[in-house]
Amino acid sequence: MAETILVASGKGGVGKSTVSVFLSEALSAENSRVLILELDCGLRNLDVSLGLTRDIVFDFGDIIRESCNIKDAVYQCHFRPNLSLIPAALKSFELCSDDIKNIIENLGEQFDYIVIDCPAGLGEAFDSAAKFADLALIVATPDPSSIRGARTTGAELLSRGVKNRRLVIERCPQKAKNLDPIKNLDEIIDGTELQLIGVIWEDPDVRIAMDSGTPLDVDSTNYKTFRDLSERIRGKYIPLGFK
Ligand SMILES: Nc1ncnc2c1ncn2[C@@H]1O[C@H](COP(=O)(O)OP(=O)(O)O)[C@@H](O)[C@H]1O
Ligand SMILES: [Mg+2]
């Protein structure tokens, strides 16, 4: 049965979708079968990042309305056959926990991981998806409002029974002096009250890959950081490698 990984944050625009895509690519590159469920209704994006824009006919909204079979809205990534996407609905609408349960029950045996790319904040979609999270990755950037949002999100998940929560620091400047006003990564870890599982570096190539629907260059630093993150999720000990 698939392990469900929820990717959440308090603040928007911190890199949840980016983490969902490149973590899923890294997991699938190591032969895991991965499904991304995109929940950001009204803000569909991941079809672009996975090079699937021309393929999409049905989406999660069609599954919920029963205007297609579930399998009709599952799209396989062309450059990563182990990676599939259920795209978000183009228009925003309410969903409930039974809608997520339906996906997990029907597709859970066909995948090793279901990665749920959540909208920012603590709305209906977050609430519904939190019920099924085996692991929650809470994404924060090095800025005070994102750190506060991540702490609130972590606490909300814990109050919903999600004990397995980890922090991913996104868009981290490669030079420590550029963290200002944050002093160091410890301040982010302490501020979020979460255990760190990965640090993704700020790099324009990440945005370019997301926007052009291409994978990260295998020689890039972030290709390795996402691979390391995927290995840690599998339970392998990979040192964080910096202080
Ligand atoms: N490590 C990174 N380096 C540079 N740009 C990034 C990085 N991670 C995310 N971005 C950019 O930041 C913006 C927000 O990222 P996104 O993943 O869409 O956030 P969210 O899903 O949390 O709203 C996008 O333009 C994305 O390309
Ligand atoms: Mg997003």
Coordinates of C-alpha atoms and ligand atoms in Angstrom, one line a residue:
M1 CA 0.0 0.0 0.0
A2 CA 1.3 3.4 -0.9
E3 CA 2.9 5.7 1.7
T4 CA 1.1 9.1 1.6
I5 CA 3.4 12.1 1.8
L6 CA 1.7 15.4 2.5
V7 CA 3.6 18.5 1.3
A8 CA 2.3 21.6 3.2
S9 CA 3.2 25.0 4.4
G10 CA 1.7 28.0 6.2
K11 CA 2.7 30.6 3.7
G12 CA 2.2 30.4 0.0
G13 CA 4.9 30.5 -2.7
V14 CA 7.5 28.8 -0.5
G15 CA 8.2 25.8 -2.8
K16 CA 5.6 23.1 -2.0
S17 CA 4.9 22.3 -5.6
T18 CA 8.6 22.4 -6.4
V19 CA 9.4 19.9 -3.6
S20 CA 6.4 17.7 -4.7
V21 CA 7.7 17.5 -8.2
F22 CA 11.5 17.0 -7.7
L23 CA 11.1 14.8 -4.7
S24 CA 8.7 12.6 -6.7
E25 CA 11.1 12.6 -9.6
A26 CA 13.9 11.5 -7.3
L27 CA 11.8 8.7 -5.7
S28 CA 10.7 7.5 -9.1
A29 CA 14.2 7.6 -10.5
E30 CA 15.0 4.9 -7.9
N31 CA 12.2 2.6 -9.2
S32 CA 9.5 3.7 -6.8
R33 CA 6.1 4.2 -8.4
V34 CA 4.9 7.7 -7.5
L35 CA 1.6 9.5 -7.9
I36 CA 1.3 13.2 -7.3
L37 CA -2.2 14.4 -6.3
E38 CA -2.3 18.1 -6.9
L39 CA -4.8 19.7 -4.6
D40 CA -4.3 23.4 -5.4
C41 CA -7.7 23.7 -7.1
G42 CA -7.9 26.8 -9.3
L43 CA -4.1 27.1 -9.5
R44 CA -3.2 24.0 -11.6
N45 CA 0.5 24.0 -12.4
L46 CA 2.1 20.6 -12.2
D47 CA 1.0 19.5 -15.7
V48 CA 3.4 22.2 -16.9
S49 CA 6.2 21.0 -14.6
L50 CA 5.9 17.4 -15.7
G51 CA 5.6 18.3 -19.4
L52 CA 2.0 17.1 -19.6
T53 CA 0.1 20.2 -20.6
R54 CA -1.0 18.9 -23.9
D55 CA -2.2 15.6 -22.5
I56 CA -4.7 16.8 -19.8
V57 CA -8.3 16.1 -20.5
F58 CA -9.6 15.2 -17.0
D59 CA -8.6 16.3 -13.6
F60 CA -9.3 15.7 -9.9
G61 CA -12.6 17.7 -10.2
D62 CA -13.8 15.3 -12.9
I63 CA -13.1 12.4 -10.6
I64 CA -15.0 14.0 -7.7
R65 CA -18.0 14.8 -10.0
E66 CA -17.8 11.3 -11.4
S67 CA -17.5 12.6 -14.9
C68 CA -14.6 10.3 -15.6
N69 CA -13.1 7.0 -14.2
I70 CA -10.3 7.6 -11.8
K71 CA -7.7 6.1 -14.2
D72 CA -8.7 8.5 -16.9
A73 CA -7.3 11.4 -14.8
V74 CA -4.0 9.7 -14.0
Y75 CA -1.3 11.0 -16.4
Q76 CA 2.1 9.3 -16.8
C77 CA 5.1 11.6 -17.1
H78 CA 6.8 11.1 -20.5
F79 CA 10.4 11.4 -19.1
R80 CA 9.7 9.4 -15.9
P81 CA 7.3 6.5 -16.6
N82 CA 7.2 5.6 -12.9
L83 CA 5.8 9.1 -12.1
S84 CA 2.1 10.0 -12.6
L85 CA -0.1 13.0 -11.9
I86 CA -3.7 13.7 -11.1
P87 CA -3.9 17.3 -12.0
A88 CA -5.9 19.8 -9.9
A89 CA -9.2 21.1 -11.1
L90 CA -8.9 24.4 -13.1
K91 CA -11.7 26.0 -11.1
S92 CA -11.6 26.2 -7.3
F93 CA -14.2 24.1 -5.5
E94 CA -14.6 22.3 -2.1
L95 CA -13.4 18.8 -1.6
C96 CA -13.8 16.5 1.3
S97 CA -11.8 13.7 3.0
D98 CA -13.8 11.0 1.2
D99 CA -12.5 12.4 -2.2
I100 CA -8.9 11.8 -1.0
K101 CA -9.8 8.4 0.6
N102 CA -11.3 7.4 -2.8
I103 CA -8.0 8.0 -4.5
I104 CA -5.9 6.2 -1.9
E105 CA -8.3 3.2 -1.8
N106 CA -8.4 2.9 -5.6
L107 CA -4.8 3.6 -6.5
G108 CA -2.9 2.8 -3.3
E109 CA -1.9 -0.7 -4.5
Q110 CA -0.5 0.6 -7.8
F111 CA 1.9 3.1 -6.3
D112 CA 4.6 3.1 -3.6
Y113 CA 4.1 6.8 -2.8
I114 CA 1.2 9.2 -3.1
V115 CA 2.6 12.7 -2.8
I116 CA -0.1 15.3 -2.0
D117 CA 0.7 18.8 -3.1
C118 CA -1.4 20.9 -0.7
P119 CA -2.5 24.5 -1.1
A120 CA -1.0 26.9 1.4
G121 CA -2.6 27.3 4.8
L122 CA -5.1 25.4 6.8
G123 CA -8.2 25.2 4.6
E124 CA -10.6 22.4 3.6
A125 CA -8.1 20.7 1.3
F126 CA -5.4 20.6 4.0
D127 CA -7.9 19.3 6.5
S128 CA -9.1 16.6 4.2
A129 CA -5.6 15.4 3.2
A130 CA -4.1 15.6 6.7
K131 CA -6.3 12.6 7.7
F132 CA -4.3 10.3 5.4
A133 CA -0.7 11.6 5.9
D134 CA 1.8 9.0 6.8
L135 CA 4.5 11.7 6.6
A136 CA 4.1 15.4 6.4
L137 CA 6.8 17.6 4.8
I138 CA 6.4 21.1 6.0
V139 CA 8.1 23.6 3.7
A140 CA 9.6 26.9 4.9
T141 CA 11.8 29.5 3.4
P142 CA 14.3 31.4 5.5
D143 CA 12.1 34.3 6.4
P144 CA 10.2 35.0 9.7
S145 CA 6.6 34.8 8.3
S146 CA 7.3 31.5 6.6
I147 CA 8.9 30.1 9.8
R148 CA 5.9 31.1 11.9
G149 CA 3.5 29.6 9.3
A150 CA 5.5 26.3 9.3
R151 CA 5.3 26.1 13.1
T152 CA 1.5 26.7 13.0
T153 CA 1.1 24.1 10.3
G154 CA 3.2 21.6 12.2
A155 CA 1.2 22.1 15.4
E156 CA -2.1 21.8 13.5
L157 CA -0.9 18.5 11.9
L158 CA 0.1 17.2 15.3
S159 CA -3.3 18.1 16.8
R160 CA -4.8 16.0 13.9
G161 CA -2.6 13.0 14.8
V162 CA 0.1 13.4 12.3
K163 CA 3.2 12.7 14.4
N164 CA 5.6 12.0 11.5
R165 CA 6.4 15.6 10.4
R166 CA 9.6 16.9 8.9
L167 CA 10.9 20.3 7.9
V168 CA 12.2 21.1 4.4
I169 CA 14.0 24.4 4.1
E170 CA 13.4 25.7 0.5
R171 CA 15.1 28.5 -1.4
C172 CA 18.0 28.6 1.0
P173 CA 20.8 31.0 -0.1
Q174 CA 24.0 29.2 -0.6
K175 CA 26.0 31.9 1.3
A176 CA 25.1 32.1 5.0
K177 CA 25.4 35.9 5.0
N178 CA 22.4 36.1 2.6
L179 CA 20.1 34.4 5.2
D180 CA 19.8 37.8 6.9
P181 CA 17.7 38.6 9.1
I182 CA 17.8 34.9 9.9
K183 CA 21.1 34.1 11.7
N184 CA 21.5 30.4 10.8
L185 CA 19.6 27.3 9.9
D186 CA 19.2 26.4 13.6
E187 CA 17.0 29.5 14.0
I188 CA 14.7 28.0 11.4
I189 CA 14.7 24.6 13.0
D190 CA 14.0 26.1 16.5
G191 CA 11.4 28.5 15.1
T192 CA 9.4 25.8 13.4
E193 CA 9.8 23.2 16.2
L194 CA 10.3 20.6 13.5
Q195 CA 13.0 18.1 12.7
L196 CA 14.9 19.0 9.5
I197 CA 15.0 16.4 6.7
G198 CA 16.4 18.5 3.8
V199 CA 17.6 21.8 2.5
I200 CA 17.0 22.9 -1.1
W201 CA 19.2 25.7 -2.4
E202 CA 18.0 28.8 -4.1
D203 CA 18.9 28.3 -7.8
P204 CA 17.3 29.9 -10.9
D205 CA 17.6 26.6 -12.7
V206 CA 15.0 25.1 -10.3
R207 CA 12.4 27.7 -11.5
I208 CA 13.4 27.1 -15.1
A209 CA 13.0 23.3 -14.8
M210 CA 9.6 23.8 -13.1
D211 CA 8.3 26.2 -15.7
S212 CA 9.6 24.3 -18.7
G213 CA 8.6 20.8 -17.8
T214 CA 12.1 19.4 -17.8
P215 CA 14.0 17.4 -15.1
L216 CA 16.8 19.0 -13.1
D217 CA 20.3 18.6 -14.5
V218 CA 21.8 15.5 -13.0
D219 CA 25.0 17.5 -12.3
S220 CA 23.2 20.2 -10.4
T221 CA 23.5 20.6 -6.6
N222 CA 19.8 20.4 -6.2
Y223 CA 19.5 17.2 -8.1
K224 CA 21.6 15.7 -5.3
T225 CA 19.7 17.4 -2.5
F226 CA 16.4 16.0 -3.8
R227 CA 18.0 12.6 -4.3
D228 CA 19.3 12.8 -0.7
L229 CA 15.8 13.9 0.5
S230 CA 14.3 10.9 -1.2
E231 CA 16.8 8.5 0.4
R232 CA 16.1 9.9 3.8
I233 CA 12.3 9.4 3.2
R234 CA 13.1 5.8 2.4
G235 CA 14.8 5.5 5.8
K236 CA 18.4 5.6 4.7
Y237 CA 20.8 7.6 6.8
I238 CA 22.2 10.4 4.7
P239 CA 24.1 13.1 6.7
L240 CA 22.7 16.6 6.2
G241 CA 26.3 17.6 5.5
F242 CA 26.4 21.1 6.7
K243 CA 26.1 23.1 9.9
Ligands
LIG1 N1 15.1 26.3 -4.9 C1 14.5 27.2 -5.6 N2 15.3 28.1 -6.3 C2 14.7 29.1 -7.0 N3 13.4 29.2 -7.2 C3 12.6 28.4 -6.6 C4 13.1 27.3 -5.8 N4 12.0 26.7 -5.3 C5 10.9 27.3 -5.7 N5 11.2 28.3 -6.5 C6 10.3 29.2 -7.2 O1 9.5 29.8 -6.3 C7 8.2 30.0 -6.7 C8 7.2 29.4 -5.8 O2 7.4 28.0 -5.8 P1 6.2 26.9 -5.7 O3 6.8 25.6 -5.7 O4 5.2 27.2 -6.8 O5 5.6 27.3 -4.3 P2 4.2 26.9 -3.6 O6 3.8 25.6 -4.2 O7 4.6 26.7 -2.1 O8 3.3 28.0 -3.8 C9 8.2 29.4 -8.1 O9 8.4 30.4 -9.1 C10 9.3 28.4 -8.1 O10 9.9 28.2 -9.4
MG2 MG 2.0 25.1 -5.2

